[in-house]
One Martini backbone bead per residue (centre of mass of N, CA, C, O) as a GRO file, in nm:
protein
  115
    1UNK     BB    1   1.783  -2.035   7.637
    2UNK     BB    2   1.488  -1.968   7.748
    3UNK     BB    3   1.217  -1.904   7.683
    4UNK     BB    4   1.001  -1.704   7.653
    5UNK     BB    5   0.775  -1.595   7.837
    6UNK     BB    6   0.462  -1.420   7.776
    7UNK     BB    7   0.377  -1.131   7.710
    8UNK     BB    8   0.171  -1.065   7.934
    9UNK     BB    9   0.410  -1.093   8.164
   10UNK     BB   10   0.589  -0.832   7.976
   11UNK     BB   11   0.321  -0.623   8.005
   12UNK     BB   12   0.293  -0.648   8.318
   13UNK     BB   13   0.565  -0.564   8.392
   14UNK     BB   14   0.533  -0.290   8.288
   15UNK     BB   15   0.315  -0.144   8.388
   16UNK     BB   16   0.433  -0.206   8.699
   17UNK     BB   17   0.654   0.004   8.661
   18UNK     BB   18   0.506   0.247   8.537
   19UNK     BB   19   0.367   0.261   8.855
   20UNK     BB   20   0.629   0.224   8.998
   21UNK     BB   21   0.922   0.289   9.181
   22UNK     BB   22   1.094  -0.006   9.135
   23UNK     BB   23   1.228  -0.255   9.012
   24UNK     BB   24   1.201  -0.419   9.313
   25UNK     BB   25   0.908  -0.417   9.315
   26UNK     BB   26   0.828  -0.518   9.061
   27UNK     BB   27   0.967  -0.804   9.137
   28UNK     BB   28   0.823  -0.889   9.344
   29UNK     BB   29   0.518  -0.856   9.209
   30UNK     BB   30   0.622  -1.074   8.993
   31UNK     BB   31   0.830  -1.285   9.088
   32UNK     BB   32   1.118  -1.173   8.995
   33UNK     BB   33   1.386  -1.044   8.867
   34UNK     BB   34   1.521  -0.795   8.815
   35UNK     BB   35   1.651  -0.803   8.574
   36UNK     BB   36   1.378  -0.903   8.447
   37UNK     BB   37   1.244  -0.655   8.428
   38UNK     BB   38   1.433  -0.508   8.261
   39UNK     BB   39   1.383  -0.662   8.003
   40UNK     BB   40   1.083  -0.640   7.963
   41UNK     BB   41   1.139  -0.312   7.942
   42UNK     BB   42   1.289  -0.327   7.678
   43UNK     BB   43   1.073  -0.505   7.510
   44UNK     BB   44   0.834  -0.315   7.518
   45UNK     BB   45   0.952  -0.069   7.399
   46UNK     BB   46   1.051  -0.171   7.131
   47UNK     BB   47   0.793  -0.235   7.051
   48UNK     BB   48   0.694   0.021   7.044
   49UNK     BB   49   0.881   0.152   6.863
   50UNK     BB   50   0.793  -0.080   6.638
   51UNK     BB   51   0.493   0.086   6.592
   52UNK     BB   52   0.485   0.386   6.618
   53UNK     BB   53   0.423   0.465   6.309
   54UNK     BB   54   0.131   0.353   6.284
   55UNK     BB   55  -0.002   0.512   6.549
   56UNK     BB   56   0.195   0.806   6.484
   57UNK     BB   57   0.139   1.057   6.340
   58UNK     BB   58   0.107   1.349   6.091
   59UNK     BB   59  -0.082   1.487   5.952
   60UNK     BB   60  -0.188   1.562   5.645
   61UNK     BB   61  -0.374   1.788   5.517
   62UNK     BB   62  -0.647   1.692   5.496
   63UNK     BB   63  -0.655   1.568   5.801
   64UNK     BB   64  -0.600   1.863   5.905
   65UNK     BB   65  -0.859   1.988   5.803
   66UNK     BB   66  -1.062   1.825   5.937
   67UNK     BB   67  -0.976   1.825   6.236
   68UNK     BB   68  -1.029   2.177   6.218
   69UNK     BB   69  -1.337   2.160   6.167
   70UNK     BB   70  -1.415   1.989   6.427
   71UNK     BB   71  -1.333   2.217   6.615
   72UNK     BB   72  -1.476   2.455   6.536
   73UNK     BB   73  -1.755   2.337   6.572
   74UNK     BB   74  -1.693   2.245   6.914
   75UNK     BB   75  -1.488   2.513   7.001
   76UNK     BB   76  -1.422   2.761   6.796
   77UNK     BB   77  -1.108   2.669   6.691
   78UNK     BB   78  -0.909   2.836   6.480
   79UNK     BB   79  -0.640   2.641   6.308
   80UNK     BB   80  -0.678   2.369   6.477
   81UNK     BB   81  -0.534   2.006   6.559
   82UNK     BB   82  -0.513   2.045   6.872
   83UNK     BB   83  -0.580   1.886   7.173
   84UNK     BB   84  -0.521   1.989   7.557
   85UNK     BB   85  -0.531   1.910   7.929
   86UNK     BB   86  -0.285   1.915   8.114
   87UNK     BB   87  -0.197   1.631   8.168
   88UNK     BB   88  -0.020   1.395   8.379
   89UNK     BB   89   0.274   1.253   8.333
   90UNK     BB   90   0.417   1.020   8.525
   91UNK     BB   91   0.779   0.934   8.692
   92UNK     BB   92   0.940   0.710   8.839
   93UNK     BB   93   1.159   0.942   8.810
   94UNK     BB   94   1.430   1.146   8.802
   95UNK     BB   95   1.565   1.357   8.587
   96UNK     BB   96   1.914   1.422   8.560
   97UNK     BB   97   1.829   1.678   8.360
   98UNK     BB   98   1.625   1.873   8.558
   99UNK     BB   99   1.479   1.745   8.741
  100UNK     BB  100   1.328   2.003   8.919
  101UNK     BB  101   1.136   2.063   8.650
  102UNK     BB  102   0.906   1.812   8.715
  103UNK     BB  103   0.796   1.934   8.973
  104UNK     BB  104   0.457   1.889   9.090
  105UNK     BB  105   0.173   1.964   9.281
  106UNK     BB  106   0.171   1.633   9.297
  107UNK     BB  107   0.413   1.519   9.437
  108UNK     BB  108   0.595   1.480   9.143
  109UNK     BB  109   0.723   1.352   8.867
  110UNK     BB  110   0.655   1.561   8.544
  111UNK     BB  111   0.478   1.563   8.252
  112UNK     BB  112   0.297   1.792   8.052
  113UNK     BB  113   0.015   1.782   7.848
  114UNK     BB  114   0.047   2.051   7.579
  115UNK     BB  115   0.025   2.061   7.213
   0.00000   0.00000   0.00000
């Protein structure tokens, strides 16, 4: 019933979990409850959620061709549309289902972007 927090202070204990291990740490570092840490992080993924389709989405042929001509000129892969660069997207836990798939060499759970 009370007013929310200000969002920097839900984009802040987001960003703050999101770098952290547990979410008693990021509670004690933001000093809130840790329930209160799990909701402004539901609040801000929904949040992202509710944008994402304004700023990720699938290229036109148009904007394909485009993209696929400045690839070529600058590093001569052809009829190619993205590149990645094998960076680790690091992992707050475990993933429950093939957890062990996701331990990288940098001794932590990771994704590897690599579009």
């Amino acid at each position: 019933r009370r007013p929310q927090r200000p969002v920097r202070i839900q984009l802040a204990t987001f960003l703050c979990r999101m770098g952290a291990e547990t979410g008693i740490k990021t509670a004690a570092i933001m000093a809130i409850a840790e329930g209160t840490a799990y909701l402004y992080l539901g609040r801000v993924t929904q949040a992202f959620r509710n944008i994402r389709d304004d700023h990720l989405f699938w290229p036109d042929e148009v904007l394909r061709d485009l993209i696929s001509e400045e690839i070529e000129e600058e590093w001569e892969f052809f009829g190619c549309i993205s590149i990645g660069d094998g960076t680790y997207i690091f992992l707050t836990e475990r993933p429950s289902t093939n957890g062990y798939a996701f331990w990288c060499r940098k001794k932590r759970y990771a994704v590897c972007h690599q579009p």
